[in-house]
């Protein structure tokens, strides 16, 4: 493996990790606060991507500059969070917080099935491409390797901002502290006047918007087609499970681990690239069932 | 004549900053009923958890019939003859009282036949007798979730006894039970233990129960055994009256 | 009580008459029977309070094992194909099971999904061996040395499937009631107590897991033989989801419900796909939500409740779950 290929694999891995992290962080945030694994998270990612492509296509057709693709990403993410995430929490999840875990899984799985068809109905089965954002940023040359600015700089930067921003939000703002308090002990939080329903709704909207943002960010780098949601939910689950469910910083680390593992596999043994994330997860879970950063919970008897 | 069944040597464990077992050593003799008393948080349940393999001590060993069981999983220790009843009854909540016992005896006998109905196993009579012994024969076919706390406690103990253990560890067998029923339950229990020739250790807060049913008492405080002796001498001791009984009243 | 048994007996007789009374339904019903057996596999796990989103894995493993065997041994006998395929599923059940039985709930469900996705991508990527997305043919096996024409062979497969439905359904119901089946089901309610009975919860769960894998394998190999071709779609998550859906539709934890659910599902799908093909997943998802939230006992629960109302007695709780 020469230096060029090594750098390409490294850059691919970083760009990919940044994307996966922005999706996985929403999944792990929702789980950390609400103790629900949102299987429909992958669909929200896919809808975010489709929505960005459509909106960007629309404004470009109106003659606006390609740079405006970026605000469209944020618009898409917010739309996904508010218009899809909000109703899911409000109409469905709210009914099942006290139900067994299996039922909760079935409910979000059902939402997943519904959203997969919604995508097909709205956007059809033909793949979409919309790389204006990627092209608008141009290329950069690093150690003799040409790479897109969008993937090498923008994506990791966004991931970093998300990580630091979320940390700051949860630890140093009133709202974040309210969320953490509700996570620790829902009843105690309610008894001091925190509206747990609102906290859960807000958390879910933010988590869903993060999935949508992941899709929006991914849209210029890949073709958008049915089934991408299913791949992403399993992959982002692999990331958060390897880190330990609910571990935000841990998810950043494992996203990098899995992203790099996958991108190096692409250059070394391409057939196995899809398997690498799962192999990493299985190996980690064999050694540490609670994930790299999770702590084992002993049942009180 | 006093043969040692279980021996704990220098057990140490801490959770965060709290020392839950501080160099605990204790021997339990075969055929005796030992009561463990002491204030909440003194490490009584932790001691039972270590003895049954639920927690691994940082230091120290547990010997059962002379064999080191410190590092064994709970289920292995159970197979050697140590059964346990819990402060909060640990029952199979979708099954009836009798079925809970049948499951227990199925585990004991390692019944594997895939086509035999559990209700027709040979040990059914034995389990009905056991239910009768703990005074729950009339609720045999009721789901355990419908029963009173006291009944569930007794069934929890019966599930443990169904394993034919040599040693039974009980965590507050009479807590959560109406005080009018406590003596009734202990009366039944001590008789059942004697009938099955089972050595027992029970954590207890009610000194009336301790003085009446224990052969020996160990006093726990701050993660260690402070004293042990007969109920008469322990319950008269001024320190115990001040620190333990005072708090219980 | 007699009504409770008479209705299922009548339904079985009606199904047995299909090849003569309604030949156009034969293939459809045969697929429903195959799927029903696989769904019983998912049902087994629901009894322990666990849901697997990846059991199509074993469905596919058995089907591919049958296809590989038939390719390397042309004219292999039906019995041999069935035995090898189901053994393949059961052995994979042990291997995957040894890993996943350490987990419960979310992890159990998602790790099963991950395993099935891994297998699916192997099937797609290593197309030199697996035929890729097009899959591989599964030629008609011989039956006791005889190479049969399509008509008689399909008839044999139909009645063989029906016999397996009855046999395996009966076995599973009996096993649920047996000591080992009861220990397995306590995983749902109290693993702490299970450990303190001297039983390893992992071992208890593994027993049921292998049974569930084998049942899915039986369903998969029948489906493969009847269709004559196996594709990666056999392992696709949508098929796993479909199995979970049918199990919950029929009545979570009910063996009879698995078959009733599979029959209803196949019939509705066949007739609905004409005008609702595009929104099929959506209909399933919507229906799943309605069942989970409003009728968690499924079709069998509704059947029990209706019978109870008609006969004025309490519903038999043996099959339905809380």
PDB file of C-alpha atoms in Angstrom, chain B residues 52 54 74-75 78-79 84 86 90-95 103-104 106-107 111-118 156 159 163, chain C residues 170-171 174-175 177-180 182-183 185-186 188-201 203 321-322:
ATOM      1  CA  UNK B  52     -24.103 -16.780  46.276  1.00  0.00           C
ATOM      2  CA  UNK B  54     -23.823 -12.606  42.497  1.00  0.00           C
ATOM      3  CA  UNK B  74     -24.570 -18.166  41.123  1.00  0.00           C
ATOM      4  CA  UNK B  75     -26.015 -21.127  39.235  1.00  0.00           C
ATOM      5  CA  UNK B  78     -26.864 -23.244  43.621  1.00  0.00           C
ATOM      6  CA  UNK B  79     -26.005 -26.666  42.178  1.00  0.00           C
ATOM      7  CA  UNK B  84     -31.731 -18.172  48.142  1.00  0.00           C
ATOM      8  CA  UNK B  86     -35.127 -12.577  48.176  1.00  0.00           C
ATOM      9  CA  UNK B  90     -38.203 -13.302  42.556  1.00  0.00           C
ATOM     10  CA  UNK B  91     -40.978 -15.303  40.942  1.00  0.00           C
ATOM     11  CA  UNK B  92     -42.070 -16.155  37.433  1.00  0.00           C
ATOM     12  CA  UNK B  93     -44.869 -13.644  37.129  1.00  0.00           C
ATOM     13  CA  UNK B  94     -46.724 -15.305  34.274  1.00  0.00           C
ATOM     14  CA  UNK B  95     -47.022 -18.597  36.121  1.00  0.00           C
ATOM     15  CA  UNK B 103     -40.220 -25.075  37.250  1.00  0.00           C
ATOM     16  CA  UNK B 104     -37.892 -25.086  40.227  1.00  0.00           C
ATOM     17  CA  UNK B 106     -37.609 -29.289  36.848  1.00  0.00           C
ATOM     18  CA  UNK B 107     -34.393 -27.323  37.117  1.00  0.00           C
ATOM     19  CA  UNK B 111     -35.830 -32.627  33.253  1.00  0.00           C
ATOM     20  CA  UNK B 112     -35.341 -32.496  29.494  1.00  0.00           C
ATOM     21  CA  UNK B 113     -38.067 -34.592  27.870  1.00  0.00           C
ATOM     22  CA  UNK B 114     -39.475 -32.262  25.192  1.00  0.00           C
ATOM     23  CA  UNK B 115     -42.920 -33.851  25.050  1.00  0.00           C
ATOM     24  CA  UNK B 116     -43.740 -34.309  28.709  1.00  0.00           C
ATOM     25  CA  UNK B 117     -46.223 -31.859  30.187  1.00  0.00           C
ATOM     26  CA  UNK B 118     -44.616 -30.155  33.191  1.00  0.00           C
ATOM     27  CA  UNK B 156     -40.339 -17.506  46.927  1.00  0.00           C
ATOM     28  CA  UNK B 159     -39.212 -22.232  45.250  1.00  0.00           C
ATOM     29  CA  UNK B 163     -34.184 -27.311  45.151  1.00  0.00           C
TER      30      UNK B 163
ATOM     31  CA  UNK C 170     -47.887 -30.118  17.696  1.00  0.00           C
ATOM     32  CA  UNK C 171     -44.277 -30.564  18.769  1.00  0.00           C
ATOM     33  CA  UNK C 174     -45.956 -29.735  23.565  1.00  0.00           C
ATOM     34  CA  UNK C 175     -42.461 -28.391  24.046  1.00  0.00           C
ATOM     35  CA  UNK C 177     -45.621 -27.106  28.098  1.00  0.00           C
ATOM     36  CA  UNK C 178     -42.597 -29.305  28.892  1.00  0.00           C
ATOM     37  CA  UNK C 179     -40.127 -28.539  31.684  1.00  0.00           C
ATOM     38  CA  UNK C 180     -37.437 -27.423  29.252  1.00  0.00           C
ATOM     39  CA  UNK C 182     -41.180 -23.706  30.580  1.00  0.00           C
ATOM     40  CA  UNK C 183     -37.641 -22.907  31.736  1.00  0.00           C
ATOM     41  CA  UNK C 185     -40.157 -19.060  28.765  1.00  0.00           C
ATOM     42  CA  UNK C 186     -39.080 -17.827  32.197  1.00  0.00           C
ATOM     43  CA  UNK C 188     -39.298 -13.362  29.787  1.00  0.00           C
ATOM     44  CA  UNK C 189     -40.238 -12.901  33.424  1.00  0.00           C
ATOM     45  CA  UNK C 190     -37.307 -13.500  35.761  1.00  0.00           C
ATOM     46  CA  UNK C 191     -33.768 -14.407  34.825  1.00  0.00           C
ATOM     47  CA  UNK C 192     -32.467 -13.716  38.307  1.00  0.00           C
ATOM     48  CA  UNK C 193     -34.611 -16.487  39.723  1.00  0.00           C
ATOM     49  CA  UNK C 194     -33.657 -18.722  36.831  1.00  0.00           C
ATOM     50  CA  UNK C 195     -29.976 -18.363  37.752  1.00  0.00           C
ATOM     51  CA  UNK C 196     -30.830 -19.054  41.363  1.00  0.00           C
ATOM     52  CA  UNK C 197     -32.465 -22.306  40.259  1.00  0.00           C
ATOM     53  CA  UNK C 198     -29.051 -23.371  39.029  1.00  0.00           C
ATOM     54  CA  UNK C 199     -29.942 -22.849  35.378  1.00  0.00           C
ATOM     55  CA  UNK C 200     -27.949 -20.843  32.867  1.00  0.00           C
ATOM     56  CA  UNK C 201     -30.345 -18.389  31.175  1.00  0.00           C
ATOM     57  CA  UNK C 203     -28.333 -22.192  27.831  1.00  0.00           C
ATOM     58  CA  UNK C 321     -50.284 -14.140  26.788  1.00  0.00           C
ATOM     59  CA  UNK C 322     -50.543 -11.088  28.877  1.00  0.00           C
TER      60      UNK C 322
END
